[in-house]
Short mmCIF file of C-alpha atoms in Angstrom, two decimals:
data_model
loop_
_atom_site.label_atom_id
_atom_site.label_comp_id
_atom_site.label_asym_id
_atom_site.label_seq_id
_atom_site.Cartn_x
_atom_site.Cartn_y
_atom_site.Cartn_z
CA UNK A 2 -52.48 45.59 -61.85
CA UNK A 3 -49.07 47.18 -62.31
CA UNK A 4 -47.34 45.96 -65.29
CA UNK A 5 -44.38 45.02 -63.10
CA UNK A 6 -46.34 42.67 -60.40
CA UNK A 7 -48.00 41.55 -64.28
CA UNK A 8 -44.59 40.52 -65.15
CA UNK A 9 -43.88 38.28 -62.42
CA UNK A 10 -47.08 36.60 -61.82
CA UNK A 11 -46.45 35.09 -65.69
CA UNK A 12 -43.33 34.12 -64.94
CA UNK A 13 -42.74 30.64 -63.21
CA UNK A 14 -41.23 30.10 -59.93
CA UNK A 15 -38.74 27.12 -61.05
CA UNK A 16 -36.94 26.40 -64.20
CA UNK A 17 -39.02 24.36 -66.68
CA UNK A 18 -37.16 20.69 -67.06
CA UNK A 19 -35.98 21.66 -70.99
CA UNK A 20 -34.26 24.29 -69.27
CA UNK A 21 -32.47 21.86 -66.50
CA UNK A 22 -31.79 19.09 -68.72
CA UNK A 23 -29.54 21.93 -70.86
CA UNK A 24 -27.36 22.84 -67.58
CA UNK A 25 -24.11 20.73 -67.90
CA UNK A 26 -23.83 17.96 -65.45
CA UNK A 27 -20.74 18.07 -63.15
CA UNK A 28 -18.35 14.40 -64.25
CA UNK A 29 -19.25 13.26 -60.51
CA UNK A 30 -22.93 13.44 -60.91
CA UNK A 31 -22.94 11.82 -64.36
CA UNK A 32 -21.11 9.11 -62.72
CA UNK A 33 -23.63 7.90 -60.05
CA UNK A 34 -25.94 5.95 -61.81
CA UNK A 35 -26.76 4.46 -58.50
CA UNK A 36 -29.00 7.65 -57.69
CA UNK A 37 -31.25 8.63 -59.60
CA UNK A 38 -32.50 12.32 -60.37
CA UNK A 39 -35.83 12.28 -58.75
CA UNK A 40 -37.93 15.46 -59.88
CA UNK A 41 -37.86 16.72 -56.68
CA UNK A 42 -34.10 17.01 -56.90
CA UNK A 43 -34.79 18.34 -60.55
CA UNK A 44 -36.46 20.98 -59.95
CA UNK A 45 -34.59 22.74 -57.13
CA UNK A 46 -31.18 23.85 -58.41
CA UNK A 47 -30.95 26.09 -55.44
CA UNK A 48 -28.68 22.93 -54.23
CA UNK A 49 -25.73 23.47 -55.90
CA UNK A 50 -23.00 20.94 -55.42
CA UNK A 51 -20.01 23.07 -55.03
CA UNK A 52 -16.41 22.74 -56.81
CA UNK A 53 -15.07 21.30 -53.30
CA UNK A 54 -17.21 18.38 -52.78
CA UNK A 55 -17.40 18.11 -56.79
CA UNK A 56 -13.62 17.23 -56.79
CA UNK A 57 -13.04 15.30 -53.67
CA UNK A 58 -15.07 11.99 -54.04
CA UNK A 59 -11.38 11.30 -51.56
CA UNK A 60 -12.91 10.24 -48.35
CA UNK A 61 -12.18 6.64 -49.03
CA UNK A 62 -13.74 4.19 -46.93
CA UNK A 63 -11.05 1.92 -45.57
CA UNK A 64 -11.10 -1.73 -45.18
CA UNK A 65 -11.31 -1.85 -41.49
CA UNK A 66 -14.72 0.49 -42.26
CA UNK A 67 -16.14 -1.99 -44.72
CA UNK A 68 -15.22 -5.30 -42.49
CA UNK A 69 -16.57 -4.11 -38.87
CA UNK A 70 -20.82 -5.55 -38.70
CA UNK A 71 -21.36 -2.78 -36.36
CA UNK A 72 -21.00 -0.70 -39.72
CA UNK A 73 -22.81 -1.84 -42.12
CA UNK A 74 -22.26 -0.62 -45.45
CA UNK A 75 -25.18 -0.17 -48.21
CA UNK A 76 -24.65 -0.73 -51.60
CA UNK A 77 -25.79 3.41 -52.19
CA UNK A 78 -23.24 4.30 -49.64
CA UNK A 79 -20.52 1.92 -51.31
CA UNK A 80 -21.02 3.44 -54.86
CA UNK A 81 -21.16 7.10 -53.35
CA UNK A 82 -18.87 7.70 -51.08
CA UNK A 83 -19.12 11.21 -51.67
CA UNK A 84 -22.70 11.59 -49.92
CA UNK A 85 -22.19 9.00 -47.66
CA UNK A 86 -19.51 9.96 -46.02
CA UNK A 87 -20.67 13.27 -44.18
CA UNK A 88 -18.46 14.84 -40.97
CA UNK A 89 -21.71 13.49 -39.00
CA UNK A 90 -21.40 10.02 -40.24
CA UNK A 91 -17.90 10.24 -40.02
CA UNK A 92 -17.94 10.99 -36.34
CA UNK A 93 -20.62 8.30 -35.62
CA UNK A 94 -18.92 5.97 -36.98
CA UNK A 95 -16.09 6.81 -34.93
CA UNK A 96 -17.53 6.63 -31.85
CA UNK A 97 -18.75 3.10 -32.59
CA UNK A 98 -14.93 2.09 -33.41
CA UNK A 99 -13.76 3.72 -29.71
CA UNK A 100 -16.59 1.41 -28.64
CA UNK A 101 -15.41 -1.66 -30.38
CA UNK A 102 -11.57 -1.44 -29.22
CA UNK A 103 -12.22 -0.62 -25.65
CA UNK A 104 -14.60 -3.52 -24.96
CA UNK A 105 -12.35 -5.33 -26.96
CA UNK A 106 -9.31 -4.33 -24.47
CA UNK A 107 -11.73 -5.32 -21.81
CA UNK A 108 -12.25 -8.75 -22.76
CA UNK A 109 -8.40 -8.98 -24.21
CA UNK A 110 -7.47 -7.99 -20.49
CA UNK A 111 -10.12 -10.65 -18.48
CA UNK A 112 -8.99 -13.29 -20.80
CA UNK A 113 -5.13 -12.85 -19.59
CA UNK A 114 -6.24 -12.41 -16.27
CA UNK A 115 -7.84 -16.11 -16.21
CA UNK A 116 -5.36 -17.62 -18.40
CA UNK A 117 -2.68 -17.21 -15.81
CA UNK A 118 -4.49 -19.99 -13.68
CA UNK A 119 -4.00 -17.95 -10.45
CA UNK A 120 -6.47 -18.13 -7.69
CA UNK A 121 -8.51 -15.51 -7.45
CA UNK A 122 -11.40 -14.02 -5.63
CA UNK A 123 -13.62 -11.31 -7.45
CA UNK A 124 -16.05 -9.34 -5.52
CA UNK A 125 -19.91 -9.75 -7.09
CA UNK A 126 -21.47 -7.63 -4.47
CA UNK A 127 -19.46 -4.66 -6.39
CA UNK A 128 -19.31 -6.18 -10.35
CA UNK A 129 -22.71 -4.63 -11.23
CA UNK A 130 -21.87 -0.76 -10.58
CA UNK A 131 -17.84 -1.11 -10.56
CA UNK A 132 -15.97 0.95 -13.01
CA UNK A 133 -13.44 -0.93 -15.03
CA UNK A 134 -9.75 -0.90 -13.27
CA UNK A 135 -7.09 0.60 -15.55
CA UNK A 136 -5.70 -1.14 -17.81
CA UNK A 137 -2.14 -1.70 -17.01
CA UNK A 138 -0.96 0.27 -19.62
CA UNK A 139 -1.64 3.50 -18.11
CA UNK A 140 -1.08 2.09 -14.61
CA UNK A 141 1.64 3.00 -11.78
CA UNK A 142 2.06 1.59 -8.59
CA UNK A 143 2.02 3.41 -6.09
CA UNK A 144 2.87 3.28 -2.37
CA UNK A 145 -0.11 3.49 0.09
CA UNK A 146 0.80 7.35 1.47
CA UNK A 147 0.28 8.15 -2.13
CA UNK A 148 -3.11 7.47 -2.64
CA UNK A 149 -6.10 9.57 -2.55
CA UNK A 150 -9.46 8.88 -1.70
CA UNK A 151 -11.63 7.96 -4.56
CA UNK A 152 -8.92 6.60 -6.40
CA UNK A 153 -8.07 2.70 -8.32
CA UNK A 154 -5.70 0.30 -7.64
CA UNK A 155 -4.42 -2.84 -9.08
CA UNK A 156 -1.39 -4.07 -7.35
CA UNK A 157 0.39 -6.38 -4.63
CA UNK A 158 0.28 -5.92 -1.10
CA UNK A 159 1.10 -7.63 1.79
CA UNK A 160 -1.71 -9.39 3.97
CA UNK A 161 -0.75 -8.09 7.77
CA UNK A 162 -3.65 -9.60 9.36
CA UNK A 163 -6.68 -11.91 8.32
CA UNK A 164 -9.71 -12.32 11.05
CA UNK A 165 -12.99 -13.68 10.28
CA UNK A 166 -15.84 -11.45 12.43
CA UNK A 167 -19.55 -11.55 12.91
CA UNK A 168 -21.93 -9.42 11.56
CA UNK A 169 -24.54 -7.96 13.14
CA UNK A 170 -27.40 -10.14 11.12
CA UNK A 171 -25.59 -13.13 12.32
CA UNK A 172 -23.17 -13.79 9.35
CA UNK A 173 -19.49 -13.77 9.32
CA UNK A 174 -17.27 -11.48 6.92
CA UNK A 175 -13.56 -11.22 6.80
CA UNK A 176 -11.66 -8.32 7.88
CA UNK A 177 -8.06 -8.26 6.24
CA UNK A 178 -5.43 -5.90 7.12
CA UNK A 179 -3.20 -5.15 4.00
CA UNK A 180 0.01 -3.36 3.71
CA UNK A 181 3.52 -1.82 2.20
CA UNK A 182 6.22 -0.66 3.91
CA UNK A 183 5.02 3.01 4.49
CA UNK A 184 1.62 1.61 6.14
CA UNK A 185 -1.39 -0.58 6.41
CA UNK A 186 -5.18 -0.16 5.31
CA UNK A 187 -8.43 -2.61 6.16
CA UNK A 188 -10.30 -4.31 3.50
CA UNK A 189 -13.48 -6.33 4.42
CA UNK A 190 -14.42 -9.40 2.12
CA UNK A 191 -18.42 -10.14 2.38
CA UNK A 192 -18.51 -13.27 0.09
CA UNK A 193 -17.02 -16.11 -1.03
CA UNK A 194 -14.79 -16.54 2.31
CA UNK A 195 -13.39 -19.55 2.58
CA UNK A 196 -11.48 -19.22 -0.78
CA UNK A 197 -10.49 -15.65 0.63
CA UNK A 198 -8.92 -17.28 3.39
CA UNK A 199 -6.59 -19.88 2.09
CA UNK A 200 -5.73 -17.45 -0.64
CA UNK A 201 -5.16 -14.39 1.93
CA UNK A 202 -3.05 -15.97 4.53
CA UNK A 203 -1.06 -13.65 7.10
CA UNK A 204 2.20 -13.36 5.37
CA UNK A 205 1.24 -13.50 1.76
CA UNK A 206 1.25 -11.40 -0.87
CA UNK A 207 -1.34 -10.55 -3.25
CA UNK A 208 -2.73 -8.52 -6.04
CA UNK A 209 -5.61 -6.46 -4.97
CA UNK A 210 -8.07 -4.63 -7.75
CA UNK A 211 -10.43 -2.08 -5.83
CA UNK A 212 -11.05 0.86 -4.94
CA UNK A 213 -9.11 3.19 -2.21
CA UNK A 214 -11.61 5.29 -0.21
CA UNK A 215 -11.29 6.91 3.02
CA UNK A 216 -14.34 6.24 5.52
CA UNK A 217 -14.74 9.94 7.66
CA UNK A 218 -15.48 7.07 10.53
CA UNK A 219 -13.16 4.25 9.77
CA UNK A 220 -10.48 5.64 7.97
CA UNK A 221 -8.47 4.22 4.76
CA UNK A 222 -10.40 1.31 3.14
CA UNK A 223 -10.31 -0.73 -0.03
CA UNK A 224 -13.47 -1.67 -1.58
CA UNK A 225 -12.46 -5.04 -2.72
CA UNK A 226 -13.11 -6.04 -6.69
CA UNK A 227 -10.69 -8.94 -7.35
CA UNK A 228 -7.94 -10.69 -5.15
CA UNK A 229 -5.56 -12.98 -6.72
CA UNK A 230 -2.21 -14.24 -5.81
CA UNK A 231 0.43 -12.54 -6.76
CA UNK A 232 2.61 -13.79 -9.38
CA UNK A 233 6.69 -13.99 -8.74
CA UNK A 234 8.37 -11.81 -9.88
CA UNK A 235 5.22 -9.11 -10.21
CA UNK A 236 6.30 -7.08 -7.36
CA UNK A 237 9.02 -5.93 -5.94
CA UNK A 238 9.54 -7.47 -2.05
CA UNK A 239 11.11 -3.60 -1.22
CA UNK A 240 7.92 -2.12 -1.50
CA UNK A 241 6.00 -4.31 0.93
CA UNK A 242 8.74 -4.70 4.12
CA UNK A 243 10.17 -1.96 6.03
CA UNK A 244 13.52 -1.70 7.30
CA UNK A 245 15.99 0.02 9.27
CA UNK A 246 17.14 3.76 8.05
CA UNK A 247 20.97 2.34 8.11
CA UNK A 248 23.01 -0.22 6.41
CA UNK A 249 23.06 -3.49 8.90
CA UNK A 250 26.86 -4.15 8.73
CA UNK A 251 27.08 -0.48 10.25
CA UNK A 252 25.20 -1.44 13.05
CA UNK A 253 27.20 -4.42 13.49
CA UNK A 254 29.83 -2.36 13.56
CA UNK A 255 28.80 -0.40 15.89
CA UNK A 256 27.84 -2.99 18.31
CA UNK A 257 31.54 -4.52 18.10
CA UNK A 258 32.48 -1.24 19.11
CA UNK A 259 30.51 -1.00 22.12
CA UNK A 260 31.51 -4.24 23.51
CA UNK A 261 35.46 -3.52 23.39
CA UNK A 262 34.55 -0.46 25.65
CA UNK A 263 33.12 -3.04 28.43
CA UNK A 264 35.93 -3.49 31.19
CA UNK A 265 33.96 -5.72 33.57
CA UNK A 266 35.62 -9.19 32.74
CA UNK A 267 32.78 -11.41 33.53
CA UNK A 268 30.37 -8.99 31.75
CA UNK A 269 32.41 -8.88 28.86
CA UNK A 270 31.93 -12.84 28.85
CA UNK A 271 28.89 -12.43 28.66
CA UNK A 272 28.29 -10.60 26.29
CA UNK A 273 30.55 -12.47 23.75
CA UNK A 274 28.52 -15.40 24.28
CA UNK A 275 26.01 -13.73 23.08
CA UNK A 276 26.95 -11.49 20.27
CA UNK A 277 30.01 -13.84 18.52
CA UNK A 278 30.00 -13.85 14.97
CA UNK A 279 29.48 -17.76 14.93
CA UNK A 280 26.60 -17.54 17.45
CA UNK A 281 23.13 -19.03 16.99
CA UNK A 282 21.66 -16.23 19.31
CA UNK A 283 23.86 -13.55 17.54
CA UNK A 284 22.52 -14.89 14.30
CA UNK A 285 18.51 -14.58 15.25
CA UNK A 286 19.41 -11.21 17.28
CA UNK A 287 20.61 -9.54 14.54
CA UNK A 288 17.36 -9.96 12.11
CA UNK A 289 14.63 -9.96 14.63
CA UNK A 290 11.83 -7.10 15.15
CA UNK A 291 11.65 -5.10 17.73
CA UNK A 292 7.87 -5.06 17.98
CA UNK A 293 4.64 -6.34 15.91
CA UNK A 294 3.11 -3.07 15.74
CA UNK A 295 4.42 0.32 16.56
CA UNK A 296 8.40 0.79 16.52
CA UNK A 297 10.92 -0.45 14.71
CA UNK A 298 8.48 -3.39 13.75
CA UNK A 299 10.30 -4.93 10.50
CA UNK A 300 13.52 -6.81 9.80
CA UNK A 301 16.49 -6.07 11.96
CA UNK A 302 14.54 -4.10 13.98
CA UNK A 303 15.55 -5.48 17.29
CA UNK A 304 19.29 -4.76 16.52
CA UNK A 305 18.40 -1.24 15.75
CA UNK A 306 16.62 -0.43 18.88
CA UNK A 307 18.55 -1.89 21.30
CA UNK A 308 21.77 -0.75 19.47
CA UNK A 309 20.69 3.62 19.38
CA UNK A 310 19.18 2.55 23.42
CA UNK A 311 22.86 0.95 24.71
CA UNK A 312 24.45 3.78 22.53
CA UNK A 313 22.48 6.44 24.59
CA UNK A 314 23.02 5.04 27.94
CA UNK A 315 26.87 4.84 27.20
CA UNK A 316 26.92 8.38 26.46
CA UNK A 317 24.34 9.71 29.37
CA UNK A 318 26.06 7.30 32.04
CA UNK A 319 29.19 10.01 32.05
CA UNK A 320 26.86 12.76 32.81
CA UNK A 321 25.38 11.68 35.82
CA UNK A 322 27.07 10.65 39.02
CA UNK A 323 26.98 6.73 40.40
CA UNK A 324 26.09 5.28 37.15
CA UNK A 325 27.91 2.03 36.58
CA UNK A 326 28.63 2.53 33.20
CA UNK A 327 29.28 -1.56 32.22
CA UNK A 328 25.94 -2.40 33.83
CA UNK A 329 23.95 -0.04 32.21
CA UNK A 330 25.27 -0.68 28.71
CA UNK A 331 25.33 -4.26 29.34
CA UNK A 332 21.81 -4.31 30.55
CA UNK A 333 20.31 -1.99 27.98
CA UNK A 334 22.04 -4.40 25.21
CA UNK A 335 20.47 -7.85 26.35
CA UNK A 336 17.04 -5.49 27.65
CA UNK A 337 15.09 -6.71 24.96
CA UNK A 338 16.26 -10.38 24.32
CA UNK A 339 13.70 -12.36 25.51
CA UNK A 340 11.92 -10.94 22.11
CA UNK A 341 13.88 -13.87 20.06
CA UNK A 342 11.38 -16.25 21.57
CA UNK A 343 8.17 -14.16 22.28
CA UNK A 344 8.23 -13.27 18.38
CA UNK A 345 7.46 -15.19 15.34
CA UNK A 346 10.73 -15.21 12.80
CA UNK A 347 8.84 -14.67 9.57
CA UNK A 348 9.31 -10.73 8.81
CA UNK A 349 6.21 -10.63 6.04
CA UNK A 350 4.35 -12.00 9.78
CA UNK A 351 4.93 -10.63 12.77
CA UNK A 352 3.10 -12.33 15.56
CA UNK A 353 3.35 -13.53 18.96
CA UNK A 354 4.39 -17.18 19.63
CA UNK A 355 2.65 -19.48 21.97
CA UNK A 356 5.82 -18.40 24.51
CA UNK A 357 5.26 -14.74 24.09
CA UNK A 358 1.82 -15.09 24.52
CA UNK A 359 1.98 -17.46 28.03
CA UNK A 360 5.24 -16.14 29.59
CA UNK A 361 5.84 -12.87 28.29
CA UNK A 362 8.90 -11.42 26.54
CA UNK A 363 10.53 -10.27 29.91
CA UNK A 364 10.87 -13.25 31.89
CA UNK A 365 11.48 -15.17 28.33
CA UNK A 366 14.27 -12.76 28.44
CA UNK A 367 15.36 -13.05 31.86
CA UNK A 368 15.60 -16.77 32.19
CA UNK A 369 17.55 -16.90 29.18
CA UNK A 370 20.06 -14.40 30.72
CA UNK A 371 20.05 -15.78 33.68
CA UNK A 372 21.02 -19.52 32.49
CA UNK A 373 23.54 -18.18 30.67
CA UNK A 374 25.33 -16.19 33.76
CA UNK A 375 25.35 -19.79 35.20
CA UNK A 376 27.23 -20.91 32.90
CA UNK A 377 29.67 -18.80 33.46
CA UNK A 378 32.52 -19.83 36.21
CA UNK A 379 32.58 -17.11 38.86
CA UNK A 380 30.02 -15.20 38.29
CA UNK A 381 29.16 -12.22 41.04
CA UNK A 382 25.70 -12.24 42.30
CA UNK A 383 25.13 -9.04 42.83
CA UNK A 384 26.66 -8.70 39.48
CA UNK A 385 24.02 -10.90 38.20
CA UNK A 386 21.24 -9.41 40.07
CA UNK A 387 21.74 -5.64 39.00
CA UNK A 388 21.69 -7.35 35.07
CA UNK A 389 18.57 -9.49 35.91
CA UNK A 390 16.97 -6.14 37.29
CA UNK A 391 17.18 -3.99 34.23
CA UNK A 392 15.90 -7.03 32.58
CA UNK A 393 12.60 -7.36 34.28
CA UNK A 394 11.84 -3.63 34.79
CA UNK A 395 12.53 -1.75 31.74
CA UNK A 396 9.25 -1.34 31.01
CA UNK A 397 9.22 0.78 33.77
CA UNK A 398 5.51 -0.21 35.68
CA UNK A 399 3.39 -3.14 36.21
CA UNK A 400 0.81 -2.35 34.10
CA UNK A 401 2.62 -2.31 31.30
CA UNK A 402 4.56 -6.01 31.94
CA UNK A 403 7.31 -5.43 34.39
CA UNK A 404 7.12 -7.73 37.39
CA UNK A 405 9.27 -4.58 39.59
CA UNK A 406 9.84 -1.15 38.72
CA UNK A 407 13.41 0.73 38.35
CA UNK A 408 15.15 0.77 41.92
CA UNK A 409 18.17 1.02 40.82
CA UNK A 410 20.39 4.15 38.96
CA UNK A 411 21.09 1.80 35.61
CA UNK A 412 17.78 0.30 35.72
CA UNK A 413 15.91 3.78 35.85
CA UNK A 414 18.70 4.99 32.76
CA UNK A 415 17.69 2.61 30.60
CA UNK A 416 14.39 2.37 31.39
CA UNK A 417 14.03 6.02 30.01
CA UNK A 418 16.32 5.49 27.28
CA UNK A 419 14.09 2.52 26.48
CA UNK A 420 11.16 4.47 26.25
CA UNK A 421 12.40 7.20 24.86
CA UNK A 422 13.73 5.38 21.98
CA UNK A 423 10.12 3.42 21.79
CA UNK A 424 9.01 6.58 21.12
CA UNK A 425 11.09 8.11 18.88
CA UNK A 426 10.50 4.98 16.78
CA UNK A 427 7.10 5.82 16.56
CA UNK A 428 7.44 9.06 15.04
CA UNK A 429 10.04 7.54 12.41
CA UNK A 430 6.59 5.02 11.55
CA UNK A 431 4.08 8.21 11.49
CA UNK A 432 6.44 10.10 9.01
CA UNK A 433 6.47 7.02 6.68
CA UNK A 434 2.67 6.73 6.85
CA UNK A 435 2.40 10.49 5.99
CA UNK A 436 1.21 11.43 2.44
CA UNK A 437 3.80 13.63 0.52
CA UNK A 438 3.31 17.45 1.35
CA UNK A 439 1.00 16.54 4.84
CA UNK A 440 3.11 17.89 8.26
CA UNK A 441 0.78 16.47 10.51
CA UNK A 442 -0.34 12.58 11.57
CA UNK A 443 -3.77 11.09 12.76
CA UNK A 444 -4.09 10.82 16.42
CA UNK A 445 -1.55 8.33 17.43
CA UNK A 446 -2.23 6.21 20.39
CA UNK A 447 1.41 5.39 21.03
CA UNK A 448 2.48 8.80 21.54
CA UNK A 449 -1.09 9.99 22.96
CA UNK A 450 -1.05 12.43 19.80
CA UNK A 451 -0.83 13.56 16.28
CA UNK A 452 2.74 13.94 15.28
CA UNK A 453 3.87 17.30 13.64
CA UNK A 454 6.97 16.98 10.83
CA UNK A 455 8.09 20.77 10.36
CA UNK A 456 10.42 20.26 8.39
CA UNK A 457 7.84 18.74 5.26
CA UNK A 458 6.34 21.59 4.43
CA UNK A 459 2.75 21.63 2.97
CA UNK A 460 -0.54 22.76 4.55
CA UNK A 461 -1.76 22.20 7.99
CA UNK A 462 -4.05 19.18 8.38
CA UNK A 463 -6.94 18.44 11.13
CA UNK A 464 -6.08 15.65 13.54
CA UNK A 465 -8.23 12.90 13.25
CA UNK A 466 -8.40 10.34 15.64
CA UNK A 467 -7.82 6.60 13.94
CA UNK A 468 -8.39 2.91 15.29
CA UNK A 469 -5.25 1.06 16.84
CA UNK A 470 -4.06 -1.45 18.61
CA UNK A 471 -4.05 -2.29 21.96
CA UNK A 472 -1.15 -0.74 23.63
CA UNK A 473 2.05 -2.78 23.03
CA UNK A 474 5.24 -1.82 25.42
CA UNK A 475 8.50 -1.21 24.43
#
């Protein structure tokens, strides 16, 4: 054997214990009588404890640590902080805290949810697999041609429409329409349905939790979590109506205007009668819609339509030739009237009455009219006549209302005016709809198209055809 190999056979791989118990102990060490020295630990000093962790028994264990029973602390790991507290520990523990505070934001958020006493309506079909809503905190309302598919909501919007349907297996489910003022988006309720209903009447407002998706068959949905009713002062009522691009006394204005240019007396009568200051009719005119569904269908509507269609006919009447100018204006003014009565008056509801439904707004418009020129001493008939027949053919064919069509210069004029203006309207309701950045709108059935906005910018969008309404006229 080679004297070297000799050498370290004798010699022993680990320090004998008179050798250890001679190494000075380090003051933390001496001081944790709570562990200790097995002779495992003895007899590897290939451990060293190194100045560092020797010096810093400073990861204190805080209060909040010691208090939480998801945490429980051992008396070892109370005494010796310094080998309890290792980064792994540290970030277990954590993780367990992150636990603890959201599920106690959860249940701090449920509980002030059901305190408030509101009626509510939560959707158990979806509880199981839902993801939680945001918590307010983080949360901004947003307007629906700012959402994106995929994305949570929990705000108020305004029920349009509320129809209970069959479904196929012979049940019933509830299809609500629910909206803002840049648009409208269906939400179907599967349970629970009578409470759904005398909480989401047409008209009302309410807070919706859920989940905005967009079906590539149906279109923009809400997967329904929660409905409550919304609380005053929660909302703001700007964000659910739509109005009229200008300031109402301009319009006013405006229409003042117009009727000091009419030099037919007995027309000029008329039309006092109908649009003085301190008249009932002048009162409802002025803050009626113009439609339920696809132009100028809000507040003041009706005064804005007929207003820009009299306006146009004024100023096309000295183009062409033969054109009575105090017919046509006169006419395309009171075109529209018989909507007072074929209209409901509530704007957050827009329906048809019982009278709009039976008669139709055109003769509801021309028997009004025509009573009133009755009235009035002297009247001419033919006068009368060429007023009654812009009146009950501005919508220009049967099939769309009008017991006659045009046959006359001013009744053609404002006919097209009329439907011109129907339709411009209905671009001014696409560009609302539109999400910021998008140029192009769905397949519109009012206009037979998609609508194209130039001057928005952004990328170029497929046109996608989308449910509507049946066709309403102008």
């Amino acid at each position: 054997m080679h004297p070297t190999q000799a050498t370290h056979a004798t010699q022993p791989l680990l320090p004998s214990p008179a050798t250890i118990a001679a190494l000075p102990r380090t003051p933390p060490l001496n001081t944790t009588p709570a562990l200790p020295t097995t002779p495992a630990l003895a007899t590897v000093p290939a451990l060293p404890i190194t100045p560092a962790l020797a010096t810093v028994p400073a990861l204190p264990i805080t209060p909040a640590l010691l208090t939480v029973p998801a945490l429980p602390i051992t008396p070892a790991l109370a005494i010796v902080p310094l080998l309890a507290m290792t980064p792994v520990l540290v970030s277990h523990a954590g993780s367990v805290l992150c636990s603890i505070v959201r599920r106690d934001i959860r249940s701090t958020r449920h509980a002030a949810l059901t305190a408030t006493g509101a009626r509510s309506y939560s959707g158990a079909r979806n509880l199981a697999h839902a993801r939680p809503v945001r918590t307010p905190i983080y949360l901004q309302v947003m307007l629906l041609n700012e959402l994106t598919d995929g994305i949570e909501i929990d705000q108020v919007l305004l029920v349009r429409e509320s129809e209970r349907r069959q479904r196929r297996d012979g049940g019933d489910y509830l299809r609500l329409q629910l909206g803002d003022r840049t648009g409208a988006v269906a939400c179907m309720v599967w349970e629970e349905l009578a409470e759904v209903e005398e909480l989401a009447r047409a008209g009302a407002p309410v807070r919706v939790s859920g989940r905005y998706t967009v079906h590539p068959r149906f279109g923009p949905q809400i997967n329904l979590r929660r409905l409550q009713a919304a609380a005053p002062g929660s909302f703001d009522p700007g964000d659910l109506l739509d109005g009229p691009a200008r300031e109402v006394s301009q319009m006013e204005g405006e229409v003042r205007e117009l009727l000091q240019t009419i030099q037919e007396t007995h027309l000029r009568v008329l039309l006092e009668r109908v649009f003085a200051e301190d008249s009932q009719l002048w009162a409802r005119y002025r803050v009626a819609p113009a439609a339920k569904y696809y132009h100028q269908a809000y507040r003041h509507g009706l005064l804005e339509h007929s207003l820009g269609v009299a306006q146009a006919v004024s100023t096309i009447s000295a183009t062409f030739p033969g054109i009575d100018r105090d017919v046509a204006v006169t006419g395309a003014l009171l075109h529209d009237i018989g909507k007072l009565e074929a209209y409901t008056e509530d704007p957050q509801h827009i329906d048809l009455t019982d009278a709009g439904r039976l008669q139709g707004e055109i003769a509801l418009g021309y028997y009004r009219i025509r009573r009133m020129i009755e009235d009035i001493e002297g009247f001419p008939p033919e006068l009368a006549q060429a007023v009654g027949h812009i009146i009950l053919s501005h919508h220009g064919a049967l099939e769309h209302g009008s017991p006659v069509l045009p046959c006359t210069r001013e009744a053609t004029l404002v006919h097209m005016i009329d439907n011109l203006g129907g339709r411009l309207g209905s671009f001014d309701r696409l560009e609302k709809e539109l999400a910021p950045g998008r140029r192009w709108s769905g397949f519109d059935r009012a206009i037979g198209a998609g609508a194209f906005f130039a001057e928005r910018g952004g990328e170029e969008a497929e046109v996608e055809e989308r449910p509507a309404p049946a066709r309403e006229a102008a």
